[in-house]
Amino acid sequence: MAMAQDELKRAVARAAVAHVPADCIVGVGTGSTANFFIDELGKIKHRIRGAVASSEASAKRLQGHGIEVVSLNDAGSLPVYVDGADEITRHLHMIKGGGGALTREKIVAAASRKFVCVCDASKLVDVLGKFPLPIEVIPMARSYVAREIVALGGQPRLRAGFTTDNGNLILDVLGLSILNPVELETALNNIAGVVTNGLFARRPADVLLLGTENGVQTLTA
Ligand code: 5RP
């Protein structure tokens, strides 16, 4: 099963390379599917100028391939951002942050003109929320934010022993059936102490490359 799933991830990572324009700085996500994409980028590294990474882990892997990692402030607006997701709908709304990199992912996605999401078929869902929704919080606000989330109907759990690249904590929220992701994303953003939530709905993906048994399917919103 895991092997077969890895083959699907590799297939979508390969397909994503076609969305990378020549001579560009490409935005790169985080996670096992993004890692396959980084490995594919390594093969075409002479065709790109560099990459902006959404995590320290991805920056390291890019550098391991000899790809120059550029800061977002130096890169400016990016033509394309390629990343995975924990769940995605046919509207290309996503839950992200399983790897805890959601804040930098949301920033790099926001600064990119096109978001290409790369997923194996297991990530496609009708309604978001089975996967616990990650929320990055400022440490001193953890308990307050958790109470506010309970008031919204969720069950927050502190991700034990985990600190984000930004020095913050993650609450993983169970029990939400997310029928209106745009509205919930905004409501969660308005809780004091929340840095970022893992709903990517206000800025959804533009293209989904979905790895299936029958090949890579391309979906657009
Ligand atoms: C990391 C993320 C990843 O995109 C998400 O967790 C999917 O990872 P994988 O490709 O390993 O399933 O949001 O913060």
PDB file of C-alpha atoms and ligand atoms in Angstrom:
ATOM      1  CA  MET A   1       0.000   0.000   0.000  1.00  0.00           C
ATOM      2  CA  ALA A   2       2.656   2.526   1.068  1.00  0.00           C
ATOM      3  CA  MET A   3       4.766   1.632  -1.972  1.00  0.00           C
ATOM      4  CA  ALA A   4       1.817   2.041  -4.328  1.00  0.00           C
ATOM      5  CA  GLN A   5       0.983   5.370  -2.711  1.00  0.00           C
ATOM      6  CA  ASP A   6       4.584   6.506  -3.161  1.00  0.00           C
ATOM      7  CA  GLU A   7       4.346   5.652  -6.866  1.00  0.00           C
ATOM      8  CA  LEU A   8       1.285   7.908  -7.154  1.00  0.00           C
ATOM      9  CA  LYS A   9       3.116  10.700  -5.316  1.00  0.00           C
ATOM     10  CA  ARG A  10       6.104  10.321  -7.630  1.00  0.00           C
ATOM     11  CA  ALA A  11       3.833  10.442 -10.696  1.00  0.00           C
ATOM     12  CA  VAL A  12       2.169  13.711  -9.628  1.00  0.00           C
ATOM     13  CA  ALA A  13       5.537  15.206  -8.687  1.00  0.00           C
ATOM     14  CA  ARG A  14       6.779  14.442 -12.207  1.00  0.00           C
ATOM     15  CA  ALA A  15       3.646  15.970 -13.730  1.00  0.00           C
ATOM     16  CA  ALA A  16       4.109  19.139 -11.671  1.00  0.00           C
ATOM     17  CA  VAL A  17       7.444  19.885 -13.335  1.00  0.00           C
ATOM     18  CA  ALA A  18       5.517  20.794 -16.518  1.00  0.00           C
ATOM     19  CA  HIS A  19       4.019  23.746 -14.566  1.00  0.00           C
ATOM     20  CA  VAL A  20       7.438  25.223 -13.766  1.00  0.00           C
ATOM     21  CA  PRO A  21       8.407  27.920 -16.285  1.00  0.00           C
ATOM     22  CA  ALA A  22      12.024  28.144 -17.473  1.00  0.00           C
ATOM     23  CA  ASP A  23      14.375  30.464 -15.568  1.00  0.00           C
ATOM     24  CA  CYS A  24      11.979  31.038 -12.688  1.00  0.00           C
ATOM     25  CA  ILE A  25      12.177  30.938  -8.925  1.00  0.00           C
ATOM     26  CA  VAL A  26       9.705  28.242  -7.884  1.00  0.00           C
ATOM     27  CA  GLY A  27       7.774  28.039  -4.609  1.00  0.00           C
ATOM     28  CA  VAL A  28       8.214  24.660  -2.940  1.00  0.00           C
ATOM     29  CA  GLY A  29       5.989  23.056  -0.300  1.00  0.00           C
ATOM     30  CA  THR A  30       6.613  20.595   2.508  1.00  0.00           C
ATOM     31  CA  GLY A  31       5.898  16.924   3.121  1.00  0.00           C
ATOM     32  CA  SER A  32       6.444  13.570   1.470  1.00  0.00           C
ATOM     33  CA  THR A  33       4.780  14.519  -1.838  1.00  0.00           C
ATOM     34  CA  ALA A  34       6.645  17.836  -1.964  1.00  0.00           C
ATOM     35  CA  ASN A  35       9.838  15.840  -1.334  1.00  0.00           C
ATOM     36  CA  PHE A  36       9.222  13.839  -4.513  1.00  0.00           C
ATOM     37  CA  PHE A  37       8.748  17.159  -6.331  1.00  0.00           C
ATOM     38  CA  ILE A  38      12.035  18.466  -4.937  1.00  0.00           C
ATOM     39  CA  ASP A  39      13.747  15.327  -6.239  1.00  0.00           C
ATOM     40  CA  GLU A  40      12.229  15.961  -9.692  1.00  0.00           C
ATOM     41  CA  LEU A  41      13.368  19.606  -9.538  1.00  0.00           C
ATOM     42  CA  GLY A  42      16.880  18.316  -8.869  1.00  0.00           C
ATOM     43  CA  LYS A  43      16.797  16.727 -12.334  1.00  0.00           C
ATOM     44  CA  ILE A  44      15.946  20.044 -14.066  1.00  0.00           C
ATOM     45  CA  LYS A  45      17.884  22.361 -11.754  1.00  0.00           C
ATOM     46  CA  HIS A  46      19.741  23.995 -14.660  1.00  0.00           C
ATOM     47  CA  ARG A  47      16.397  25.180 -16.042  1.00  0.00           C
ATOM     48  CA  ILE A  48      15.433  27.155 -12.892  1.00  0.00           C
ATOM     49  CA  ARG A  49      17.036  30.065 -11.032  1.00  0.00           C
ATOM     50  CA  GLY A  50      16.207  28.811  -7.580  1.00  0.00           C
ATOM     51  CA  ALA A  51      13.466  28.043  -5.091  1.00  0.00           C
ATOM     52  CA  VAL A  52      11.643  29.572  -2.132  1.00  0.00           C
ATOM     53  CA  ALA A  53      11.067  26.907   0.523  1.00  0.00           C
ATOM     54  CA  SER A  54       8.089  26.692   2.884  1.00  0.00           C
ATOM     55  CA  SER A  55      10.104  24.981   5.632  1.00  0.00           C
ATOM     56  CA  GLU A  56      13.604  24.426   6.924  1.00  0.00           C
ATOM     57  CA  ALA A  57      13.250  20.741   5.961  1.00  0.00           C
ATOM     58  CA  SER A  58      12.433  21.552   2.324  1.00  0.00           C
ATOM     59  CA  ALA A  59      15.228  24.146   2.179  1.00  0.00           C
ATOM     60  CA  LYS A  60      17.697  21.484   3.287  1.00  0.00           C
ATOM     61  CA  ARG A  61      16.480  18.975   0.715  1.00  0.00           C
ATOM     62  CA  LEU A  62      16.621  21.590  -2.071  1.00  0.00           C
ATOM     63  CA  GLN A  63      20.164  22.518  -1.105  1.00  0.00           C
ATOM     64  CA  GLY A  64      21.060  18.834  -1.029  1.00  0.00           C
ATOM     65  CA  HIS A  65      20.206  18.778  -4.734  1.00  0.00           C
ATOM     66  CA  GLY A  66      22.321  21.877  -5.362  1.00  0.00           C
ATOM     67  CA  ILE A  67      19.292  24.132  -5.881  1.00  0.00           C
ATOM     68  CA  GLU A  68      19.719  27.685  -4.614  1.00  0.00           C
ATOM     69  CA  VAL A  69      17.262  28.582  -1.858  1.00  0.00           C
ATOM     70  CA  VAL A  70      16.148  32.209  -2.070  1.00  0.00           C
ATOM     71  CA  SER A  71      14.300  34.136   0.644  1.00  0.00           C
ATOM     72  CA  LEU A  72      10.780  35.206  -0.274  1.00  0.00           C
ATOM     73  CA  ASN A  73      11.690  38.829   0.401  1.00  0.00           C
ATOM     74  CA  ASP A  74      14.408  38.662  -2.252  1.00  0.00           C
ATOM     75  CA  ALA A  75      12.344  36.626  -4.722  1.00  0.00           C
ATOM     76  CA  GLY A  76       9.230  38.832  -4.900  1.00  0.00           C
ATOM     77  CA  SER A  77       6.140  37.382  -6.599  1.00  0.00           C
ATOM     78  CA  LEU A  78       6.523  33.760  -7.754  1.00  0.00           C
ATOM     79  CA  PRO A  79       4.971  32.234 -10.896  1.00  0.00           C
ATOM     80  CA  VAL A  80       4.114  28.922  -9.257  1.00  0.00           C
ATOM     81  CA  TYR A  81       3.909  27.158  -5.892  1.00  0.00           C
ATOM     82  CA  VAL A  82       3.843  23.349  -5.720  1.00  0.00           C
ATOM     83  CA  ASP A  83       2.724  21.594  -2.542  1.00  0.00           C
ATOM     84  CA  GLY A  84       0.752  18.644  -1.200  1.00  0.00           C
ATOM     85  CA  ALA A  85      -2.320  18.648   1.051  1.00  0.00           C
ATOM     86  CA  ASP A  86      -3.801  16.553   3.822  1.00  0.00           C
ATOM     87  CA  GLU A  87      -7.308  16.809   2.341  1.00  0.00           C
ATOM     88  CA  ILE A  88      -8.637  18.522  -0.786  1.00  0.00           C
ATOM     89  CA  THR A  89     -12.127  18.955  -2.274  1.00  0.00           C
ATOM     90  CA  ARG A  90     -13.221  19.305  -5.885  1.00  0.00           C
ATOM     91  CA  HIS A  91     -13.423  23.075  -5.206  1.00  0.00           C
ATOM     92  CA  LEU A  92      -9.671  22.780  -4.482  1.00  0.00           C
ATOM     93  CA  HIS A  93     -10.178  23.908  -0.882  1.00  0.00           C
ATOM     94  CA  MET A  94      -7.619  22.180   1.343  1.00  0.00           C
ATOM     95  CA  ILE A  95      -6.596  21.220   4.832  1.00  0.00           C
ATOM     96  CA  LYS A  96      -2.822  21.549   5.174  1.00  0.00           C
ATOM     97  CA  GLY A  97      -0.337  21.568   8.011  1.00  0.00           C
ATOM     98  CA  GLY A  98      -0.032  17.875   8.820  1.00  0.00           C
ATOM     99  CA  GLY A  99       3.702  18.505   8.742  1.00  0.00           C
ATOM    100  CA  GLY A 100       3.326  21.708  10.760  1.00  0.00           C
ATOM    101  CA  ALA A 101       4.584  24.036   8.027  1.00  0.00           C
ATOM    102  CA  LEU A 102       1.219  25.697   7.378  1.00  0.00           C
ATOM    103  CA  THR A 103       2.198  29.307   8.079  1.00  0.00           C
ATOM    104  CA  ARG A 104       5.118  29.466   5.673  1.00  0.00           C
ATOM    105  CA  GLU A 105       3.105  27.408   3.185  1.00  0.00           C
ATOM    106  CA  LYS A 106       0.257  29.919   3.299  1.00  0.00           C
ATOM    107  CA  ILE A 107       2.662  32.825   2.892  1.00  0.00           C
ATOM    108  CA  VAL A 108       4.481  31.338  -0.106  1.00  0.00           C
ATOM    109  CA  ALA A 109       1.152  30.265  -1.665  1.00  0.00           C
ATOM    110  CA  ALA A 110      -0.203  33.800  -1.200  1.00  0.00           C
ATOM    111  CA  ALA A 111       2.854  35.247  -2.934  1.00  0.00           C
ATOM    112  CA  SER A 112       2.484  32.870  -5.908  1.00  0.00           C
ATOM    113  CA  ARG A 113       0.389  33.433  -9.029  1.00  0.00           C
ATOM    114  CA  LYS A 114      -0.456  29.720  -9.432  1.00  0.00           C
ATOM    115  CA  PHE A 115      -0.846  27.020  -6.756  1.00  0.00           C
ATOM    116  CA  VAL A 116      -0.366  23.503  -8.102  1.00  0.00           C
ATOM    117  CA  CYS A 117      -1.461  20.913  -5.538  1.00  0.00           C
ATOM    118  CA  VAL A 118       0.033  17.431  -5.844  1.00  0.00           C
ATOM    119  CA  CYS A 119      -1.802  14.565  -4.120  1.00  0.00           C
ATOM    120  CA  ASP A 120      -2.466  10.874  -4.299  1.00  0.00           C
ATOM    121  CA  ALA A 121      -6.134   9.938  -4.665  1.00  0.00           C
ATOM    122  CA  SER A 122      -6.573   9.223  -0.934  1.00  0.00           C
ATOM    123  CA  LYS A 123      -6.538  12.984  -0.227  1.00  0.00           C
ATOM    124  CA  LEU A 124      -9.657  13.828  -2.266  1.00  0.00           C
ATOM    125  CA  VAL A 125     -12.729  14.245  -0.017  1.00  0.00           C
ATOM    126  CA  ASP A 126     -16.288  15.542  -0.339  1.00  0.00           C
ATOM    127  CA  VAL A 127     -16.202  17.481   2.951  1.00  0.00           C
ATOM    128  CA  LEU A 128     -13.094  18.686   4.790  1.00  0.00           C
ATOM    129  CA  GLY A 129     -12.598  17.886   8.463  1.00  0.00           C
ATOM    130  CA  LYS A 130     -11.917  14.200   8.966  1.00  0.00           C
ATOM    131  CA  PHE A 131      -8.212  15.076   9.066  1.00  0.00           C
ATOM    132  CA  PRO A 132      -7.602  17.089  12.262  1.00  0.00           C
ATOM    133  CA  LEU A 133      -7.318  20.770  11.321  1.00  0.00           C
ATOM    134  CA  PRO A 134      -3.899  22.165  12.340  1.00  0.00           C
ATOM    135  CA  ILE A 135      -3.836  25.627  13.901  1.00  0.00           C
ATOM    136  CA  GLU A 136      -0.562  27.403  14.699  1.00  0.00           C
ATOM    137  CA  VAL A 137      -0.809  29.463  17.889  1.00  0.00           C
ATOM    138  CA  ILE A 138       1.430  31.810  19.837  1.00  0.00           C
ATOM    139  CA  PRO A 139       2.460  29.777  22.945  1.00  0.00           C
ATOM    140  CA  MET A 140       0.933  32.169  25.532  1.00  0.00           C
ATOM    141  CA  ALA A 141      -2.439  32.017  23.730  1.00  0.00           C
ATOM    142  CA  ARG A 142      -2.684  28.200  23.610  1.00  0.00           C
ATOM    143  CA  SER A 143      -5.263  27.782  26.338  1.00  0.00           C
ATOM    144  CA  TYR A 144      -7.403  30.783  25.287  1.00  0.00           C
ATOM    145  CA  VAL A 145      -7.437  29.699  21.639  1.00  0.00           C
ATOM    146  CA  ALA A 146      -8.345  26.133  22.678  1.00  0.00           C
ATOM    147  CA  ARG A 147     -11.403  27.447  24.585  1.00  0.00           C
ATOM    148  CA  GLU A 148     -12.495  29.535  21.595  1.00  0.00           C
ATOM    149  CA  ILE A 149     -12.207  26.478  19.358  1.00  0.00           C
ATOM    150  CA  VAL A 150     -14.343  24.422  21.730  1.00  0.00           C
ATOM    151  CA  ALA A 151     -16.945  27.215  21.500  1.00  0.00           C
ATOM    152  CA  LEU A 152     -16.892  26.744  17.711  1.00  0.00           C
ATOM    153  CA  GLY A 153     -17.594  23.011  18.158  1.00  0.00           C
ATOM    154  CA  GLY A 154     -14.077  21.628  17.719  1.00  0.00           C
ATOM    155  CA  GLN A 155     -11.932  19.447  19.970  1.00  0.00           C
ATOM    156  CA  PRO A 156      -8.392  20.859  20.086  1.00  0.00           C
ATOM    157  CA  ARG A 157      -5.393  18.662  20.939  1.00  0.00           C
ATOM    158  CA  LEU A 158      -1.928  20.074  21.508  1.00  0.00           C
ATOM    159  CA  ARG A 159       0.599  18.484  19.114  1.00  0.00           C
ATOM    160  CA  ALA A 160       2.917  17.057  21.764  1.00  0.00           C
ATOM    161  CA  GLY A 161       6.607  17.832  21.632  1.00  0.00           C
ATOM    162  CA  PHE A 162       6.304  19.923  18.471  1.00  0.00           C
ATOM    163  CA  THR A 163       7.482  23.476  17.821  1.00  0.00           C
ATOM    164  CA  THR A 164       6.997  25.115  14.425  1.00  0.00           C
ATOM    165  CA  ASP A 165       9.794  26.714  12.391  1.00  0.00           C
ATOM    166  CA  ASN A 166       8.403  30.003  13.758  1.00  0.00           C
ATOM    167  CA  GLY A 167       8.711  28.943  17.425  1.00  0.00           C
ATOM    168  CA  ASN A 168       4.980  28.394  17.942  1.00  0.00           C
ATOM    169  CA  LEU A 169       2.653  25.509  18.900  1.00  0.00           C
ATOM    170  CA  ILE A 170       0.125  23.508  16.890  1.00  0.00           C
ATOM    171  CA  LEU A 171      -3.395  22.634  18.009  1.00  0.00           C
ATOM    172  CA  ASP A 172      -4.900  19.800  15.940  1.00  0.00           C
ATOM    173  CA  VAL A 173      -8.662  20.211  15.905  1.00  0.00           C
ATOM    174  CA  LEU A 174     -10.933  17.195  15.645  1.00  0.00           C
ATOM    175  CA  GLY A 175     -14.679  17.024  15.237  1.00  0.00           C
ATOM    176  CA  LEU A 176     -15.235  19.770  12.678  1.00  0.00           C
ATOM    177  CA  SER A 177     -17.355  19.020   9.636  1.00  0.00           C
ATOM    178  CA  ILE A 178     -16.307  21.924   7.489  1.00  0.00           C
ATOM    179  CA  LEU A 179     -19.202  22.782   5.212  1.00  0.00           C
ATOM    180  CA  ASN A 180     -18.122  26.395   4.659  1.00  0.00           C
ATOM    181  CA  PRO A 181     -14.310  26.453   4.639  1.00  0.00           C
ATOM    182  CA  VAL A 182     -13.994  30.100   3.553  1.00  0.00           C
ATOM    183  CA  GLU A 183     -16.140  31.260   6.482  1.00  0.00           C
ATOM    184  CA  LEU A 184     -14.375  29.030   9.044  1.00  0.00           C
ATOM    185  CA  GLU A 185     -10.932  30.055   7.787  1.00  0.00           C
ATOM    186  CA  THR A 186     -11.855  33.688   8.401  1.00  0.00           C
ATOM    187  CA  ALA A 187     -13.429  32.994  11.826  1.00  0.00           C
ATOM    188  CA  LEU A 188     -10.344  31.101  13.019  1.00  0.00           C
ATOM    189  CA  ASN A 189      -8.040  33.847  11.747  1.00  0.00           C
ATOM    190  CA  ASN A 190      -9.960  36.308  13.914  1.00  0.00           C
ATOM    191  CA  ILE A 191      -9.155  34.531  17.201  1.00  0.00           C
ATOM    192  CA  ALA A 192      -6.400  36.471  18.983  1.00  0.00           C
ATOM    193  CA  GLY A 193      -3.271  34.364  19.221  1.00  0.00           C
ATOM    194  CA  VAL A 194      -3.944  32.296  16.089  1.00  0.00           C
ATOM    195  CA  VAL A 195      -1.064  32.728  13.667  1.00  0.00           C
ATOM    196  CA  THR A 196      -2.478  30.626  10.832  1.00  0.00           C
ATOM    197  CA  ASN A 197      -5.041  27.894  10.386  1.00  0.00           C
ATOM    198  CA  GLY A 198      -4.679  24.952   8.035  1.00  0.00           C
ATOM    199  CA  LEU A 199      -7.698  25.803   5.893  1.00  0.00           C
ATOM    200  CA  PHE A 200      -6.566  26.946   2.466  1.00  0.00           C
ATOM    201  CA  ALA A 201      -9.916  28.064   1.051  1.00  0.00           C
ATOM    202  CA  ARG A 202      -9.728  31.827   0.635  1.00  0.00           C
ATOM    203  CA  ARG A 203      -6.745  31.115  -1.597  1.00  0.00           C
ATOM    204  CA  PRO A 204      -7.476  27.621  -2.920  1.00  0.00           C
ATOM    205  CA  ALA A 205      -5.259  25.663  -5.293  1.00  0.00           C
ATOM    206  CA  ASP A 206      -5.581  26.589  -8.965  1.00  0.00           C
ATOM    207  CA  VAL A 207      -4.707  23.142 -10.281  1.00  0.00           C
ATOM    208  CA  LEU A 208      -4.878  19.721  -8.640  1.00  0.00           C
ATOM    209  CA  LEU A 209      -2.704  16.950 -10.017  1.00  0.00           C
ATOM    210  CA  LEU A 210      -4.301  13.843  -8.546  1.00  0.00           C
ATOM    211  CA  GLY A 211      -2.467  10.537  -8.663  1.00  0.00           C
ATOM    212  CA  THR A 212      -4.870   7.674  -9.383  1.00  0.00           C
ATOM    213  CA  GLU A 213      -4.549   4.039 -10.432  1.00  0.00           C
ATOM    214  CA  ASN A 214      -5.475   5.229 -13.941  1.00  0.00           C
ATOM    215  CA  GLY A 215      -2.822   7.927 -14.127  1.00  0.00           C
ATOM    216  CA  VAL A 216      -2.551  11.577 -13.185  1.00  0.00           C
ATOM    217  CA  GLN A 217      -5.828  13.495 -13.380  1.00  0.00           C
ATOM    218  CA  THR A 218      -5.819  17.284 -13.691  1.00  0.00           C
ATOM    219  CA  LEU A 219      -8.612  19.165 -11.917  1.00  0.00           C
ATOM    220  CA  THR A 220      -9.165  22.917 -11.948  1.00  0.00           C
ATOM    221  CA  ALA A 221     -11.595  24.853  -9.766  1.00  0.00           C
TER     222      ALA A 221
HETATM  223  C1  5RP B   1       2.790  20.122   5.566  1.00  0.00           C
HETATM  224  C2  5RP B   1       1.633  19.985   4.624  1.00  0.00           C
HETATM  225  C3  5RP B   1       1.702  18.887   3.620  1.00  0.00           C
HETATM  226  O1  5RP B   1       1.428  19.415   2.366  1.00  0.00           O
HETATM  227  C4  5RP B   1       0.686  17.851   3.968  1.00  0.00           C
HETATM  228  O2  5RP B   1       0.885  17.436   5.296  1.00  0.00           O
HETATM  229  C5  5RP B   1       0.765  16.650   3.018  1.00  0.00           C
HETATM  230  O3  5RP B   1       1.927  15.919   3.257  1.00  0.00           O
HETATM  231  P1  5RP B   1       2.228  14.562   2.498  1.00  0.00           P
HETATM  232  O4  5RP B   1       2.559  14.929   1.079  1.00  0.00           O
HETATM  233  O5  5RP B   1       3.404  13.985   3.242  1.00  0.00           O
HETATM  234  O6  5RP B   1       1.004  13.692   2.619  1.00  0.00           O
HETATM  235  O7  5RP B   1       0.688  20.722   4.642  1.00  0.00           O
HETATM  236  O8  5RP B   1       2.574  21.141   6.501  1.00  0.00           O
END
